[in-house]
CSV table of N, CA and C in Angstrom, one decimal:
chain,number,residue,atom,x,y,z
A,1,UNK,N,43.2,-3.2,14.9
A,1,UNK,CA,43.4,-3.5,13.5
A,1,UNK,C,42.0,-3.2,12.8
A,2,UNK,N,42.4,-2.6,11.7
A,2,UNK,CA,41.1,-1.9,11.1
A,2,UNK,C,41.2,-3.0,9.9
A,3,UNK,N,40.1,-3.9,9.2
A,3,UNK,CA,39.9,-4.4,8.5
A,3,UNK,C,38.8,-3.7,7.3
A,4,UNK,N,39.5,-3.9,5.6
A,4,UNK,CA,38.3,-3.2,5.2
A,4,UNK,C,37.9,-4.3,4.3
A,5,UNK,N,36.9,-4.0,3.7
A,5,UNK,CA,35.9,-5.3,3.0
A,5,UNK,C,36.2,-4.9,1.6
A,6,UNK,N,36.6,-6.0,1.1
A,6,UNK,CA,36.9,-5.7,-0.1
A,6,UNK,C,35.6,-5.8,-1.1
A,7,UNK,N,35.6,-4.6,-1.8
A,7,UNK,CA,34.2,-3.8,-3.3
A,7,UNK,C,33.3,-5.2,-2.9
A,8,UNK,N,33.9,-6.4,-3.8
A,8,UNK,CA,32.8,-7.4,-4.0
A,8,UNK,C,32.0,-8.4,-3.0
A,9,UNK,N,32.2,-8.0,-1.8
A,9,UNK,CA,32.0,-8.5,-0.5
A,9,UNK,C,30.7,-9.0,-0.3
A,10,UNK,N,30.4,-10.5,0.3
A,10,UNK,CA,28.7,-10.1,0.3
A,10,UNK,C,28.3,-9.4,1.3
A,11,UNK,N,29.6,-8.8,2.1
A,11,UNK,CA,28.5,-7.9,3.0
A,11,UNK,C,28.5,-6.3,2.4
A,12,UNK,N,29.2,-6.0,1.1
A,12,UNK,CA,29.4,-4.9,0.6
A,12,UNK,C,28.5,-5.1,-0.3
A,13,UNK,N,27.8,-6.1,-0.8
A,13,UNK,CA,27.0,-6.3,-2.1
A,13,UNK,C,25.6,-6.0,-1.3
A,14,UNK,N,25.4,-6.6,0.1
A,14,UNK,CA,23.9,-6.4,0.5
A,14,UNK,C,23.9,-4.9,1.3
A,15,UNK,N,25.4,-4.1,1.5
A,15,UNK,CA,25.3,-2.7,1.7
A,15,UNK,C,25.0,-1.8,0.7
A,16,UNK,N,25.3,-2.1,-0.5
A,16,UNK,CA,24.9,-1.6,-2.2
A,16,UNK,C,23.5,-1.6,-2.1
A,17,UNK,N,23.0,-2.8,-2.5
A,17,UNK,CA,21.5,-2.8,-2.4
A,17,UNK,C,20.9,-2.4,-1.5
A,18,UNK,N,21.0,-2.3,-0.2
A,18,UNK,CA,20.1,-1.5,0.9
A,18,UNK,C,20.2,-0.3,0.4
A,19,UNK,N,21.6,0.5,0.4
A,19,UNK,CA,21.2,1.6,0.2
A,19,UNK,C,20.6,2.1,-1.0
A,20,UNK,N,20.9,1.4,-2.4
A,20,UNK,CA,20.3,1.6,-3.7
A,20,UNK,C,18.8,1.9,-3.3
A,21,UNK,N,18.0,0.8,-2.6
A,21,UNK,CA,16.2,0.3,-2.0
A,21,UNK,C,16.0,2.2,-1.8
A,22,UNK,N,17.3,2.1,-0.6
A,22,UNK,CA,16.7,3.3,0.5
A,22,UNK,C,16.6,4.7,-0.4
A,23,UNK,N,17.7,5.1,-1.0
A,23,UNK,CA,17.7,5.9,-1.9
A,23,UNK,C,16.1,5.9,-3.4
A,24,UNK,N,16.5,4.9,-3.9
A,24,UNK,CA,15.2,5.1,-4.7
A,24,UNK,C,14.1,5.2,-4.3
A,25,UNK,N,13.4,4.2,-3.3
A,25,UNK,CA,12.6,4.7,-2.5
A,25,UNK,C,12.3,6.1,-2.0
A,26,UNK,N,13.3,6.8,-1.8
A,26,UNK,CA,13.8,8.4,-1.1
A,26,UNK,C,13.3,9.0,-2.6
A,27,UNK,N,13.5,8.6,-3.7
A,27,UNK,CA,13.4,9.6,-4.7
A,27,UNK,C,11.7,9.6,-5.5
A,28,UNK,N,11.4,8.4,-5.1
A,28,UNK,CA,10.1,7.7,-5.7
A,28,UNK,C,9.2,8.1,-4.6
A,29,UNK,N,8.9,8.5,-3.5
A,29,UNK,CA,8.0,8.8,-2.3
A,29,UNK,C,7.7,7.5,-2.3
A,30,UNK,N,8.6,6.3,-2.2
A,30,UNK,CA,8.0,5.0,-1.5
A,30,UNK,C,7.9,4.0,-2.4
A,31,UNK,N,7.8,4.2,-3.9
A,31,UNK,CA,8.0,3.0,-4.9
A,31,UNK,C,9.1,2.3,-4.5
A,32,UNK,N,9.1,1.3,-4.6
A,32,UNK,CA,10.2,0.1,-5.0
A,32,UNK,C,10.7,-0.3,-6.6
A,33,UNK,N,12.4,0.0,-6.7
A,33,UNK,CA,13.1,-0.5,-7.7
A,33,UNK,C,12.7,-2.4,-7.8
A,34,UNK,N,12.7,-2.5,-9.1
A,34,UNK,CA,12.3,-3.9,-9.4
A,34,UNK,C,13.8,-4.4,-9.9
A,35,UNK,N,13.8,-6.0,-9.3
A,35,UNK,CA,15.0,-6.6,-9.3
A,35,UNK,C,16.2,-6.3,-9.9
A,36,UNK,N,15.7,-6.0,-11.6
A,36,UNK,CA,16.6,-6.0,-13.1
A,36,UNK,C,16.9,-4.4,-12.3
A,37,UNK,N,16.0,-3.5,-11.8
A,37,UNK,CA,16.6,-2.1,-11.3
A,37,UNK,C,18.1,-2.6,-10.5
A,38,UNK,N,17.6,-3.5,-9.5
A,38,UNK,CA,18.7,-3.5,-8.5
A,38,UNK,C,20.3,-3.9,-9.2
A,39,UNK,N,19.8,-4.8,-9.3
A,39,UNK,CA,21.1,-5.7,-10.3
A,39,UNK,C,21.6,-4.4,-11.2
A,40,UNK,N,20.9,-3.3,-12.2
A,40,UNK,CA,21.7,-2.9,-13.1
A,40,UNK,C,22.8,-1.4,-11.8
A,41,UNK,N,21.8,-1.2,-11.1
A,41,UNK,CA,22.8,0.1,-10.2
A,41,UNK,C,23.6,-0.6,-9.0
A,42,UNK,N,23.9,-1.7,-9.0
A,42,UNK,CA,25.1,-2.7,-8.3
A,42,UNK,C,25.7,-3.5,-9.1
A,43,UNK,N,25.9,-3.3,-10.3
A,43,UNK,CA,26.5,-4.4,-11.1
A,43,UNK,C,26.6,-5.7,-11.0
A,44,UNK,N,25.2,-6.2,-10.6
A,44,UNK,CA,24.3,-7.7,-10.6
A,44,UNK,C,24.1,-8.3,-11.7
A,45,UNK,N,24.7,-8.9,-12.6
A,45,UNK,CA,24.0,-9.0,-14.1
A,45,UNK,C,22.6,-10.2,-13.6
A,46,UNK,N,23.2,-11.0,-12.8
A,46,UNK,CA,21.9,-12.2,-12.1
A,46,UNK,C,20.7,-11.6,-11.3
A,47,UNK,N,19.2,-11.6,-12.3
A,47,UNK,CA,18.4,-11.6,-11.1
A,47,UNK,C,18.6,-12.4,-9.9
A,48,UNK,N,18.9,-13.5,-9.9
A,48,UNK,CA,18.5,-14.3,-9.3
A,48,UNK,C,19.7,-14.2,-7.9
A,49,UNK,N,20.7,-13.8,-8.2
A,49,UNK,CA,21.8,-13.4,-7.1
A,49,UNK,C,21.2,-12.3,-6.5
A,50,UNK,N,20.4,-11.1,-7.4
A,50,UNK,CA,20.0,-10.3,-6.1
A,50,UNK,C,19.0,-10.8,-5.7
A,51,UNK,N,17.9,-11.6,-6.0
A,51,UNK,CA,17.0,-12.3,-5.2
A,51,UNK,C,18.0,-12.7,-3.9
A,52,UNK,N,18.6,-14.0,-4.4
A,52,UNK,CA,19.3,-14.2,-2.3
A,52,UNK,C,20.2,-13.5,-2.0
A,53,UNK,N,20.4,-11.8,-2.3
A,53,UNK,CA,20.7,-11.0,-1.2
A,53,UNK,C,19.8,-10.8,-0.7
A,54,UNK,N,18.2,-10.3,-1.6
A,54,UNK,CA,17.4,-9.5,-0.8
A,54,UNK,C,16.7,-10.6,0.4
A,55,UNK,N,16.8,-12.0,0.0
A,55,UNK,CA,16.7,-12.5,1.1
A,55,UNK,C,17.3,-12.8,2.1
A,56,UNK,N,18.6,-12.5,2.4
A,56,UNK,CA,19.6,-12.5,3.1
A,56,UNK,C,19.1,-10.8,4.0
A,57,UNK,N,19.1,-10.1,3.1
A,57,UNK,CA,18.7,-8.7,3.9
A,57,UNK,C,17.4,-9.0,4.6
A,58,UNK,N,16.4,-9.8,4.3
A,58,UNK,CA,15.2,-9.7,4.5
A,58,UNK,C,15.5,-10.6,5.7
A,59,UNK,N,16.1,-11.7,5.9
A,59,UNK,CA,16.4,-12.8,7.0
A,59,UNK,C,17.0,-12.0,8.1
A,60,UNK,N,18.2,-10.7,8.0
A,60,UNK,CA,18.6,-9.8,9.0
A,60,UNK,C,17.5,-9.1,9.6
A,61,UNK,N,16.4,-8.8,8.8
A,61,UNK,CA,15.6,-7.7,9.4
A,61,UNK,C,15.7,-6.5,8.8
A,62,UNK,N,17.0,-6.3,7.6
A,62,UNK,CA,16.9,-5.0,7.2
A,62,UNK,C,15.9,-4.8,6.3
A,63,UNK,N,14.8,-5.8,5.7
A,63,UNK,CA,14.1,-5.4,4.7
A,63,UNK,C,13.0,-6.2,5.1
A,64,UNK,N,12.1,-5.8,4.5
A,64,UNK,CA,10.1,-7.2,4.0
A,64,UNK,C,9.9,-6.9,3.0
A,65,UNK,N,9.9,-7.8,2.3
A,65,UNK,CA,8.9,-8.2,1.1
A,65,UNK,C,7.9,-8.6,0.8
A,66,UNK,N,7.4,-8.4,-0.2
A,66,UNK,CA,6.0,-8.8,-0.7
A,66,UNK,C,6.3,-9.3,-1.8
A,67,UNK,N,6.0,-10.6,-1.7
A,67,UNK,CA,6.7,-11.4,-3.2
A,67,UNK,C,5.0,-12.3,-3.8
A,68,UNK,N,4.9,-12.7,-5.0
A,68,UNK,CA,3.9,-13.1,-5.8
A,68,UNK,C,4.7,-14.3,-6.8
A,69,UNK,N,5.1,-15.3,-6.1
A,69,UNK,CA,6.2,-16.7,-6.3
A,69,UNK,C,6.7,-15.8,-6.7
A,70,UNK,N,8.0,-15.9,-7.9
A,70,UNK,CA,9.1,-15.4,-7.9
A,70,UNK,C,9.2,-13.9,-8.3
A,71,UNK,N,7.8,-13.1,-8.2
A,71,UNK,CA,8.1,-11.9,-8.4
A,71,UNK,C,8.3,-11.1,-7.2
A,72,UNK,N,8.7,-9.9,-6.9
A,72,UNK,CA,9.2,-8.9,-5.7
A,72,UNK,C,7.9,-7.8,-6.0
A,73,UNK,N,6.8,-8.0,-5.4
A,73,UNK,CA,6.1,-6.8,-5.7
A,73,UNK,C,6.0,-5.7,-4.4
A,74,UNK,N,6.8,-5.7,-3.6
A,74,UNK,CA,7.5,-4.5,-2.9
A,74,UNK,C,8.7,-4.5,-1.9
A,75,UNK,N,9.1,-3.4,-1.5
A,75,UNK,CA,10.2,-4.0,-0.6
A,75,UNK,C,10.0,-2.6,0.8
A,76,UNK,N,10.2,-3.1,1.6
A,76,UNK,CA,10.0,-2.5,2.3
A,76,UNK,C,11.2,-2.2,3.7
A,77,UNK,N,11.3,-1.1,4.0
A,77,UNK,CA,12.0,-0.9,5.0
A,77,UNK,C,11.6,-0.6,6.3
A,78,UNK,N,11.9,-1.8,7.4
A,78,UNK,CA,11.0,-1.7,8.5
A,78,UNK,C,11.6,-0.2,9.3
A,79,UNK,N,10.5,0.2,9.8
A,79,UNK,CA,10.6,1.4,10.5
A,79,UNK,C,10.4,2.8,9.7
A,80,UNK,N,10.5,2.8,8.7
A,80,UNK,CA,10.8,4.1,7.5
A,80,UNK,C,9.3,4.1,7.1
A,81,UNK,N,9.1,5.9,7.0
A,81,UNK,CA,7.6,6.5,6.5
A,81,UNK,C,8.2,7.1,5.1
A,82,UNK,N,7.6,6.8,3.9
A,82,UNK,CA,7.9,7.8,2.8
A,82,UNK,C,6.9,8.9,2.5
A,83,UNK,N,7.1,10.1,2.8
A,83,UNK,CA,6.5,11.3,2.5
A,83,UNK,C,6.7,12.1,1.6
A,84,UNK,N,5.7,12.5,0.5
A,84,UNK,CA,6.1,13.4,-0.5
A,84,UNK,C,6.6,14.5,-0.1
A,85,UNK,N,8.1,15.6,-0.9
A,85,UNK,CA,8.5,16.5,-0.6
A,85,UNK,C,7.5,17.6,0.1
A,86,UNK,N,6.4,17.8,-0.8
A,86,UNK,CA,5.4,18.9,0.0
A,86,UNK,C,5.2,18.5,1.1
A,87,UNK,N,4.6,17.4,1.6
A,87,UNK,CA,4.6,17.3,2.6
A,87,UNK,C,5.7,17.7,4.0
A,88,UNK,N,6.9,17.6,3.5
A,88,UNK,CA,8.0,17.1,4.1
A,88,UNK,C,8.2,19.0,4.8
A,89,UNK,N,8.0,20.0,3.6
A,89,UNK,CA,8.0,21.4,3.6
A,89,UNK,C,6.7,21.7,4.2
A,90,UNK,N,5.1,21.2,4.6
A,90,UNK,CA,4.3,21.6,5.4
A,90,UNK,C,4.8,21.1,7.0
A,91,UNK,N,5.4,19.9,7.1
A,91,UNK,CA,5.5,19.8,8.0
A,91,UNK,C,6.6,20.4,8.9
A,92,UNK,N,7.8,20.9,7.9
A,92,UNK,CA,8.7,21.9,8.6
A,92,UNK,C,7.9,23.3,9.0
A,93,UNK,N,7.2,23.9,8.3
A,93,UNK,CA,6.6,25.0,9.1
A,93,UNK,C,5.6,24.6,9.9
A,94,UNK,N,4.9,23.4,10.4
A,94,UNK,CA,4.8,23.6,11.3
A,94,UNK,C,5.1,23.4,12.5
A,95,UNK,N,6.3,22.9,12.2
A,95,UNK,CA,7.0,22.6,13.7
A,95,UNK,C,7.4,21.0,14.0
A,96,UNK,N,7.2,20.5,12.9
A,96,UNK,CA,7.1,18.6,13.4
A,96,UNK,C,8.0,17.8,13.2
């Protein structure tokens, strides 16, 4: 039996936001979207609901933060290097 998760799911809400993180991150060479970012490209109107996703993701292991009391001043994805495109194109020619 295949079960599917329905849109507003919290495990569909903290798969939104991971990948929203991963993606911007991917477009920014490594900046972090700030909360009001997250919330408006997952249709979050509450900071504060995506605050305890991101801590729910951060409690799994899918994320760390760097927080300054209630501010998010980075997010981080354990294991992941962000590399600017040029780089990404020196390091294809040389083999890496």
């Amino acid at each position: 039996m295949n079960l599917a998760i329905p849109p507003h799911s919290p495990d569909q809400r903290r798969r939104d936001i991971l990948a929203y993180v991963i993606a911007y991150k991917t477009e920014t060479q490594g900046r972090s979207p700030t909360v009001r970012q997250i919330g408006r490209a997952t249709d979050i109107s509450s900071t504060y609901i995506v605050v305890r996703y991101l801590e729910q993701l951060a409690a799994r292991g899918c994320i760390e933060w760097v927080r300054d009391g209630g501010k998010v001043l980075d997010i981080r994805i354990p294991g992941a290097k962000w590399v600017a495109p040029d780089e990404v194109g020196q390091r294809r020619e040389a083999g890496q």
